[in-house]
């Protein structure tokens, strides 16, 4: 057996052993007094060792790359990321003893940069967020390393049929609930890999559950879903870290999605603050986006006289955004006025009021 093959086998063993040491993430109910008959739950991915949903993706990407023969001892791993995937990949790179370089927008929160450094990774900051993919390719080419490319490989690296993916975990945890088969699963798109996994699993298991994808304001996924145009581009990045893209990524599979909403950034952040208040701890902006998607689905179920359950993804904790989304001075500088919107989110969840205008919808 070659030394490299032995290294790959040992690397896989190390990652699998790390997985065995980790428990599953929690499913947290969030009562909706204003929308009776609809039970909402959040799948809390912030409890992973690296604090976000991207821990699952990073593990899958590393295993996929190892089994494809793409990783070599001592050769760097490079990733294009707005932060959370890079934090998780830095964790796994340290486990394997390989260098890691994160190519990220210069606007990425300082705390995420510090977390990457904590796990031994380096940060390569790019002023233009639309250039992180090209810059990652360049660094990989010049260093002899491997560009992990989450935006291409997220949907294919994950075993969508089982193997404790997030979809299987949700349905297992829902078995004893009042409505064990959710009416809706709600996830926001970063790579599109999570919605692909959810949609494929639902189809494979022949469930009636529908998948709702909640997009950010500065992103092309919603428009691509509505128009079928995969060539759409923006010249700027998303303000909701971890979700929303300026181009349609290869891992975004609109065919497995049943409906989409596009949420204004201010409303996402207002919902984030509301959710944090309800849970008693900070959550990230993408969780606010998902809450708006879940409330839209729940409100329409109630209007139609339907009952059932909804499971949304709580993507990460809010500690990483202490200097941005939870900082009043930063919010003011960005032009966000949240108090009235927070009240509107509360009115929907607690009194059954419709959401504020501005949420674009397709298929719901």
Short mmCIF file of C-alpha atoms in Angstrom, two decimals:
data_model
loop_
_atom_site.label_atom_id
_atom_site.label_comp_id
_atom_site.label_asym_id
_atom_site.label_seq_id
_atom_site.Cartn_x
_atom_site.Cartn_y
_atom_site.Cartn_z
CA UNK A 1 0.00 0.00 0.00
CA UNK A 2 1.38 3.41 -0.96
CA UNK A 3 2.17 5.97 1.73
CA UNK A 4 -0.43 8.35 0.28
CA UNK A 5 -3.18 5.72 0.34
CA UNK A 6 -2.31 4.90 3.94
CA UNK A 7 -2.50 8.61 4.76
CA UNK A 8 -5.95 8.85 3.15
CA UNK A 9 -7.21 5.85 5.10
CA UNK A 10 -5.93 7.30 8.34
CA UNK A 11 -7.44 10.71 7.52
CA UNK A 12 -10.85 9.14 6.93
CA UNK A 13 -10.57 7.26 10.21
CA UNK A 14 -9.75 10.49 12.06
CA UNK A 15 -12.79 12.29 10.60
CA UNK A 16 -15.12 9.37 11.28
CA UNK A 17 -13.82 9.08 14.85
CA UNK A 18 -14.51 12.79 15.35
CA UNK A 19 -18.06 12.23 14.08
CA UNK A 20 -18.61 9.40 16.57
CA UNK A 21 -17.65 11.76 19.41
CA UNK A 22 -20.37 14.24 18.42
CA UNK A 23 -24.05 13.97 19.37
CA UNK A 24 -26.87 15.01 17.04
CA UNK A 25 -28.15 18.59 17.08
CA UNK A 26 -31.32 19.60 18.91
CA UNK A 27 -34.81 20.23 17.54
CA UNK A 28 -36.28 23.23 19.38
CA UNK A 29 -40.04 24.00 19.36
CA UNK A 30 -41.05 27.64 18.94
CA UNK A 31 -44.75 28.12 19.79
CA UNK A 32 -46.75 30.40 17.48
CA UNK A 33 -49.74 31.64 19.53
CA UNK A 34 -51.08 33.66 16.62
CA UNK A 35 -50.99 30.75 14.19
CA UNK A 36 -52.83 27.94 15.97
CA UNK A 37 -52.58 24.48 14.53
CA UNK A 38 -49.08 25.05 13.16
CA UNK A 39 -46.15 23.67 15.20
CA UNK A 40 -42.81 25.31 14.36
CA UNK A 41 -39.44 23.77 15.21
CA UNK A 42 -35.88 24.95 14.66
CA UNK A 43 -33.12 22.46 13.88
CA UNK A 44 -30.32 23.96 15.96
CA UNK A 45 -27.13 23.52 13.96
CA UNK A 46 -25.23 25.95 16.20
CA UNK A 47 -24.46 23.08 18.60
CA UNK A 48 -21.92 21.48 16.24
CA UNK A 49 -18.27 21.66 17.41
CA UNK A 50 -17.62 24.59 15.06
CA UNK A 51 -20.93 26.26 15.77
CA UNK A 52 -22.85 26.10 12.51
CA UNK A 53 -24.68 24.07 9.89
CA UNK A 54 -21.49 24.20 7.80
CA UNK A 55 -19.85 21.64 10.10
CA UNK A 56 -21.87 18.93 8.33
CA UNK A 57 -20.86 20.29 4.94
CA UNK A 58 -17.17 20.58 5.81
CA UNK A 59 -17.06 16.98 7.02
CA UNK A 60 -18.74 15.78 3.83
CA UNK A 61 -16.45 17.88 1.60
CA UNK A 62 -13.32 16.53 3.28
CA UNK A 63 -14.50 12.92 2.98
CA UNK A 64 -15.50 13.48 -0.66
CA UNK A 65 -12.13 15.03 -1.50
CA UNK A 66 -10.21 12.28 0.30
CA UNK A 67 -12.10 9.47 -1.43
CA UNK A 68 -11.56 11.18 -4.80
CA UNK A 69 -7.80 11.36 -4.16
CA UNK A 70 -7.74 15.15 -4.20
CA UNK A 71 -6.01 15.77 -0.85
CA UNK A 72 -2.32 15.14 -0.23
CA UNK A 73 -0.24 15.20 2.98
CA UNK A 74 1.10 18.69 3.60
CA UNK A 75 -0.70 20.26 0.62
CA UNK A 76 -2.94 23.20 1.51
CA UNK A 77 -6.72 23.17 1.33
CA UNK A 78 -8.25 26.40 -0.02
CA UNK A 79 -11.88 27.43 0.30
CA UNK A 80 -13.99 30.37 -0.85
CA UNK A 81 -16.32 31.30 1.99
CA UNK A 82 -18.08 34.12 3.80
CA UNK A 83 -16.89 32.62 7.06
CA UNK A 84 -18.79 29.70 8.60
CA UNK A 85 -17.71 27.04 6.09
CA UNK A 86 -14.13 28.26 6.43
CA UNK A 87 -14.30 27.95 10.22
CA UNK A 88 -15.50 24.36 9.92
CA UNK A 89 -13.00 23.43 7.22
CA UNK A 90 -10.18 24.92 9.29
CA UNK A 91 -11.26 22.59 12.10
CA UNK A 92 -11.03 19.50 9.88
CA UNK A 93 -7.78 20.64 8.27
CA UNK A 94 -6.25 20.88 11.73
CA UNK A 95 -7.48 17.37 12.52
CA UNK A 96 -5.60 16.09 9.47
CA UNK A 97 -2.55 18.32 9.91
CA UNK A 98 -2.83 20.08 6.55
CA UNK A 99 -2.60 23.85 5.93
CA UNK A 100 -5.83 25.73 5.33
CA UNK A 101 -6.43 29.06 3.56
CA UNK A 102 -9.81 30.77 3.61
CA UNK A 103 -10.53 33.22 0.79
CA UNK A 104 -13.20 35.56 2.13
CA UNK A 105 -14.76 38.98 1.54
CA UNK A 106 -12.93 41.70 3.44
CA UNK A 107 -16.25 42.52 5.14
CA UNK A 108 -16.37 39.15 6.94
CA UNK A 109 -16.89 39.58 10.69
CA UNK A 110 -13.71 39.84 12.75
CA UNK A 111 -14.87 37.08 15.07
CA UNK A 112 -15.09 34.57 12.20
CA UNK A 113 -11.58 35.51 11.11
CA UNK A 114 -10.36 34.94 14.66
CA UNK A 115 -12.07 31.54 14.79
CA UNK A 116 -10.37 30.45 11.58
CA UNK A 117 -7.04 31.51 13.05
CA UNK A 118 -7.88 29.63 16.25
CA UNK A 119 -8.03 26.39 14.26
CA UNK A 120 -4.74 27.20 12.56
CA UNK A 121 -6.12 28.52 9.28
CA UNK A 122 -5.01 31.55 7.30
CA UNK A 123 -7.36 34.22 5.94
CA UNK A 124 -6.93 35.73 2.48
CA UNK A 125 -9.29 38.71 2.32
CA UNK A 126 -10.68 40.01 -0.98
CA UNK A 127 -12.24 43.46 -1.39
CA UNK A 128 -14.62 42.32 -4.16
CA UNK A 129 -16.84 39.46 -2.87
CA UNK A 130 -17.56 38.34 -6.42
CA UNK A 131 -13.85 37.47 -6.85
CA UNK A 132 -13.44 34.92 -4.07
CA UNK A 133 -13.93 31.92 -6.39
CA UNK A 134 -11.36 33.07 -8.95
CA UNK A 135 -8.90 33.99 -6.22
CA UNK A 136 -9.29 30.57 -4.61
CA UNK A 137 -8.55 28.88 -7.94
CA UNK A 138 -5.43 30.99 -8.33
CA UNK A 139 -4.11 30.19 -4.84
CA UNK A 140 -4.73 26.46 -5.32
CA UNK A 141 -2.97 26.49 -8.67
CA UNK A 142 0.06 28.40 -7.41
CA UNK A 143 0.42 26.49 -4.13
CA UNK A 144 -0.20 23.00 -5.47
CA UNK A 145 -3.10 22.70 -3.05
CA UNK A 146 -6.75 21.75 -3.50
CA UNK A 147 -9.62 24.21 -3.90
CA UNK A 148 -12.47 22.55 -1.99
CA UNK A 149 -15.11 24.61 -3.88
CA UNK A 150 -18.15 24.22 -1.63
CA UNK A 151 -20.39 26.01 -4.12
CA UNK A 152 -19.86 23.29 -6.72
CA UNK A 153 -19.59 20.18 -4.59
CA UNK A 154 -21.97 20.76 -1.67
CA UNK A 155 -24.92 18.95 -3.25
CA UNK A 156 -22.92 15.92 -4.38
CA UNK A 157 -20.60 15.49 -1.39
CA UNK A 158 -23.52 14.90 1.01
CA UNK A 159 -25.09 11.45 1.18
CA UNK A 160 -28.69 12.61 0.69
CA UNK A 161 -30.28 9.17 1.12
CA UNK A 162 -29.25 8.60 4.75
CA UNK A 163 -26.02 8.43 6.79
CA UNK A 164 -27.38 10.86 9.40
CA UNK A 165 -27.71 13.76 7.00
CA UNK A 166 -29.74 16.70 8.26
CA UNK A 167 -32.96 15.52 6.58
CA UNK A 168 -32.84 12.04 8.08
CA UNK A 169 -32.06 13.56 11.47
CA UNK A 170 -35.10 15.87 11.30
CA UNK A 171 -37.55 13.10 10.43
CA UNK A 172 -36.15 10.83 13.16
CA UNK A 173 -36.52 13.57 15.76
CA UNK A 174 -40.07 14.40 14.64
CA UNK A 175 -41.40 10.85 15.06
CA UNK A 176 -43.25 11.46 18.37
CA UNK A 177 -44.50 14.97 17.64
CA UNK A 178 -48.15 15.90 17.04
CA UNK A 179 -47.52 16.21 13.30
CA UNK A 180 -44.52 13.92 12.72
CA UNK A 181 -44.26 14.50 8.96
CA UNK A 182 -43.60 18.23 8.44
CA UNK A 183 -45.70 20.17 5.99
CA UNK A 184 -42.68 22.33 5.19
CA UNK A 185 -38.90 22.25 5.62
CA UNK A 186 -37.38 25.73 5.46
CA UNK A 187 -33.75 26.47 4.62
CA UNK A 188 -31.87 29.44 3.22
CA UNK A 189 -29.38 28.93 0.36
CA UNK A 190 -25.65 29.53 0.70
CA UNK A 191 -24.33 26.87 -1.63
CA UNK A 192 -27.76 25.33 -2.13
CA UNK A 193 -26.49 22.03 -0.76
CA UNK A 194 -28.82 21.84 2.24
CA UNK A 195 -31.96 22.45 0.20
CA UNK A 196 -30.73 19.85 -2.30
CA UNK A 197 -30.30 17.31 0.50
CA UNK A 198 -33.73 18.10 1.97
CA UNK A 199 -35.50 17.94 -1.38
CA UNK A 200 -33.81 14.73 -2.50
CA UNK A 201 -34.44 12.99 0.81
CA UNK A 202 -38.14 13.93 0.81
CA UNK A 203 -38.49 12.58 -2.72
CA UNK A 204 -36.52 9.41 -1.95
CA UNK A 205 -38.64 8.65 1.13
CA UNK A 206 -41.84 9.54 -0.76
CA UNK A 207 -43.01 12.07 1.83
CA UNK A 208 -45.60 14.77 1.16
CA UNK A 209 -43.36 17.35 2.85
CA UNK A 210 -42.53 20.43 0.78
CA UNK A 211 -39.24 22.35 0.74
CA UNK A 212 -39.22 26.14 1.04
CA UNK A 213 -36.02 28.00 0.21
CA UNK A 214 -35.70 31.47 1.81
CA UNK A 215 -33.29 33.71 -0.11
CA UNK A 216 -31.53 36.90 0.95
CA UNK A 217 -32.11 40.33 -0.59
CA UNK A 218 -28.79 40.64 -2.42
CA UNK A 219 -28.81 37.25 -4.12
CA UNK A 220 -29.78 35.75 -7.47
CA UNK A 221 -31.21 32.40 -6.33
CA UNK A 222 -34.83 33.59 -6.12
CA UNK A 223 -34.79 35.24 -9.53
CA UNK A 224 -33.12 32.17 -11.04
CA UNK A 225 -35.79 29.94 -9.51
CA UNK A 226 -38.58 32.10 -10.95
CA UNK A 227 -37.06 32.63 -14.39
CA UNK A 228 -35.03 29.49 -14.95
CA UNK A 229 -32.06 31.69 -15.93
CA UNK A 230 -28.89 30.25 -14.40
CA UNK A 231 -26.67 32.97 -15.93
CA UNK A 232 -27.88 35.73 -13.60
CA UNK A 233 -25.16 37.80 -11.92
CA UNK A 234 -24.87 40.59 -9.35
CA UNK A 235 -21.94 42.91 -8.85
CA UNK A 236 -22.12 42.78 -5.06
CA UNK A 237 -22.37 40.20 -2.28
CA UNK A 238 -25.02 39.43 0.32
CA UNK A 239 -25.28 41.34 3.59
CA UNK A 240 -26.62 38.25 5.37
CA UNK A 241 -23.45 36.27 5.96
CA UNK A 242 -23.52 32.64 4.90
CA UNK A 243 -26.45 32.89 2.49
CA UNK A 244 -27.20 34.58 -0.80
CA UNK A 245 -24.86 34.55 -3.79
CA UNK A 246 -24.09 36.95 -6.67
CA UNK A 247 -24.26 34.05 -9.14
CA UNK A 248 -26.21 30.80 -9.45
CA UNK A 249 -23.99 28.12 -7.93
CA UNK A 250 -23.75 24.57 -9.26
CA UNK A 251 -25.11 23.13 -5.99
CA UNK A 252 -28.37 25.06 -6.27
CA UNK A 253 -30.96 22.62 -7.64
CA UNK A 254 -34.29 24.42 -8.23
CA UNK A 255 -35.97 21.21 -9.36
CA UNK A 256 -36.01 19.81 -5.80
CA UNK A 257 -37.48 23.01 -4.27
CA UNK A 258 -41.24 23.48 -4.00
CA UNK A 259 -41.35 27.21 -3.20
CA UNK A 260 -39.13 30.21 -2.54
CA UNK A 261 -39.33 33.53 -0.75
CA UNK A 262 -36.97 36.49 -1.01
CA UNK A 263 -36.61 38.32 2.29
CA UNK A 264 -35.47 41.96 2.65
CA UNK A 265 -32.30 42.14 4.75
CA UNK A 266 -33.86 44.44 7.32
CA UNK A 267 -36.69 41.95 7.89
CA UNK A 268 -34.20 39.07 8.20
CA UNK A 269 -32.32 40.97 10.89
CA UNK A 270 -35.52 41.96 12.67
CA UNK A 271 -36.61 38.31 12.71
CA UNK A 272 -33.16 37.35 13.97
CA UNK A 273 -33.57 39.73 16.94
CA UNK A 274 -37.08 38.47 17.60
CA UNK A 275 -35.95 34.83 17.50
CA UNK A 276 -33.02 35.58 19.79
CA UNK A 277 -35.43 37.12 22.29
CA UNK A 278 -37.72 34.09 22.15
CA UNK A 279 -34.85 31.60 22.57
CA UNK A 280 -32.91 33.62 25.15
CA UNK A 281 -29.67 33.53 23.11
CA UNK A 282 -28.26 35.10 19.98
CA UNK A 283 -28.69 33.53 16.54
CA UNK A 284 -27.33 34.46 13.12
CA UNK A 285 -28.96 36.51 10.40
CA UNK A 286 -29.74 33.52 8.18
CA UNK A 287 -31.88 32.06 10.97
CA UNK A 288 -33.94 35.24 10.79
CA UNK A 289 -34.35 34.72 7.06
CA UNK A 290 -35.56 31.18 7.73
CA UNK A 291 -37.98 32.38 10.40
CA UNK A 292 -39.61 34.72 7.87
CA UNK A 293 -39.94 31.83 5.42
CA UNK A 294 -41.48 29.65 8.13
CA UNK A 295 -43.90 32.39 9.23
CA UNK A 296 -45.00 32.96 5.64
CA UNK A 297 -45.74 29.24 5.24
CA UNK A 298 -47.46 29.03 8.65
CA UNK A 299 -49.60 32.12 7.97
CA UNK A 300 -50.79 30.72 4.65
CA UNK A 301 -51.50 27.33 6.23
CA UNK A 302 -53.63 29.04 8.87
CA UNK A 303 -55.48 31.10 6.24
CA UNK A 304 -56.29 27.87 4.37
CA UNK A 305 -57.47 26.13 7.54
CA UNK A 306 -54.58 23.67 7.44
CA UNK A 307 -52.75 22.19 10.41
CA UNK A 308 -49.29 20.65 10.55
CA UNK A 309 -45.67 21.20 11.44
CA UNK A 310 -42.81 23.22 9.98
CA UNK A 311 -39.10 22.67 10.57
CA UNK A 312 -36.68 25.52 9.85
CA UNK A 313 -32.89 25.56 10.09
CA UNK A 314 -31.14 27.55 12.82
CA UNK A 315 -27.89 27.88 10.92
CA UNK A 316 -25.50 29.30 13.51
CA UNK A 317 -25.19 31.20 16.75
CA UNK A 318 -25.10 34.97 16.97
CA UNK A 319 -21.91 35.42 18.94
CA UNK A 320 -20.02 35.77 15.66
CA UNK A 321 -22.06 38.88 14.84
CA UNK A 322 -21.64 40.82 18.09
CA UNK A 323 -19.87 43.66 16.25
CA UNK A 324 -22.33 43.76 13.34
CA UNK A 325 -25.92 42.49 13.52
CA UNK A 326 -26.11 42.95 17.30
CA UNK A 327 -24.34 46.31 17.37
CA UNK A 328 -26.67 49.32 17.31
CA UNK A 329 -24.03 51.62 15.82
CA UNK A 330 -23.32 49.20 12.98
CA UNK A 331 -27.02 48.75 12.23
CA UNK A 332 -27.52 52.51 12.13
CA UNK A 333 -24.52 52.99 9.84
CA UNK A 334 -25.99 50.42 7.45
CA UNK A 335 -29.34 52.21 7.46
CA UNK A 336 -31.28 49.48 9.28
CA UNK A 337 -34.21 50.59 11.45
CA UNK A 338 -35.36 47.41 13.17
CA UNK A 339 -37.73 48.19 16.10
CA UNK A 340 -40.89 48.51 14.00
CA UNK A 341 -40.02 45.44 11.97
CA UNK A 342 -39.34 43.40 15.12
CA UNK A 343 -42.84 44.37 16.31
CA UNK A 344 -44.26 43.25 12.95
CA UNK A 345 -42.56 39.85 13.22
CA UNK A 346 -43.93 39.48 16.74
CA UNK A 347 -47.42 40.42 15.54
CA UNK A 348 -47.32 37.67 12.93
CA UNK A 349 -46.07 34.97 15.30
CA UNK A 350 -48.15 35.98 18.32
CA UNK A 351 -51.29 37.57 16.85
CA UNK A 352 -51.55 36.05 13.37
CA UNK A 353 -50.99 39.32 11.51
CA UNK A 354 -49.63 39.11 7.96
CA UNK A 355 -45.95 39.84 7.44
CA UNK A 356 -44.93 43.31 6.22
CA UNK A 357 -44.96 43.90 2.49
CA UNK A 358 -41.70 43.26 0.67
CA UNK A 359 -41.40 39.48 0.94
CA UNK A 360 -41.43 38.16 -2.62
CA UNK A 361 -42.95 34.69 -3.06
CA UNK A 362 -43.05 31.98 -5.67
CA UNK A 363 -44.92 28.70 -5.29
CA UNK A 364 -46.43 29.55 -1.90
#
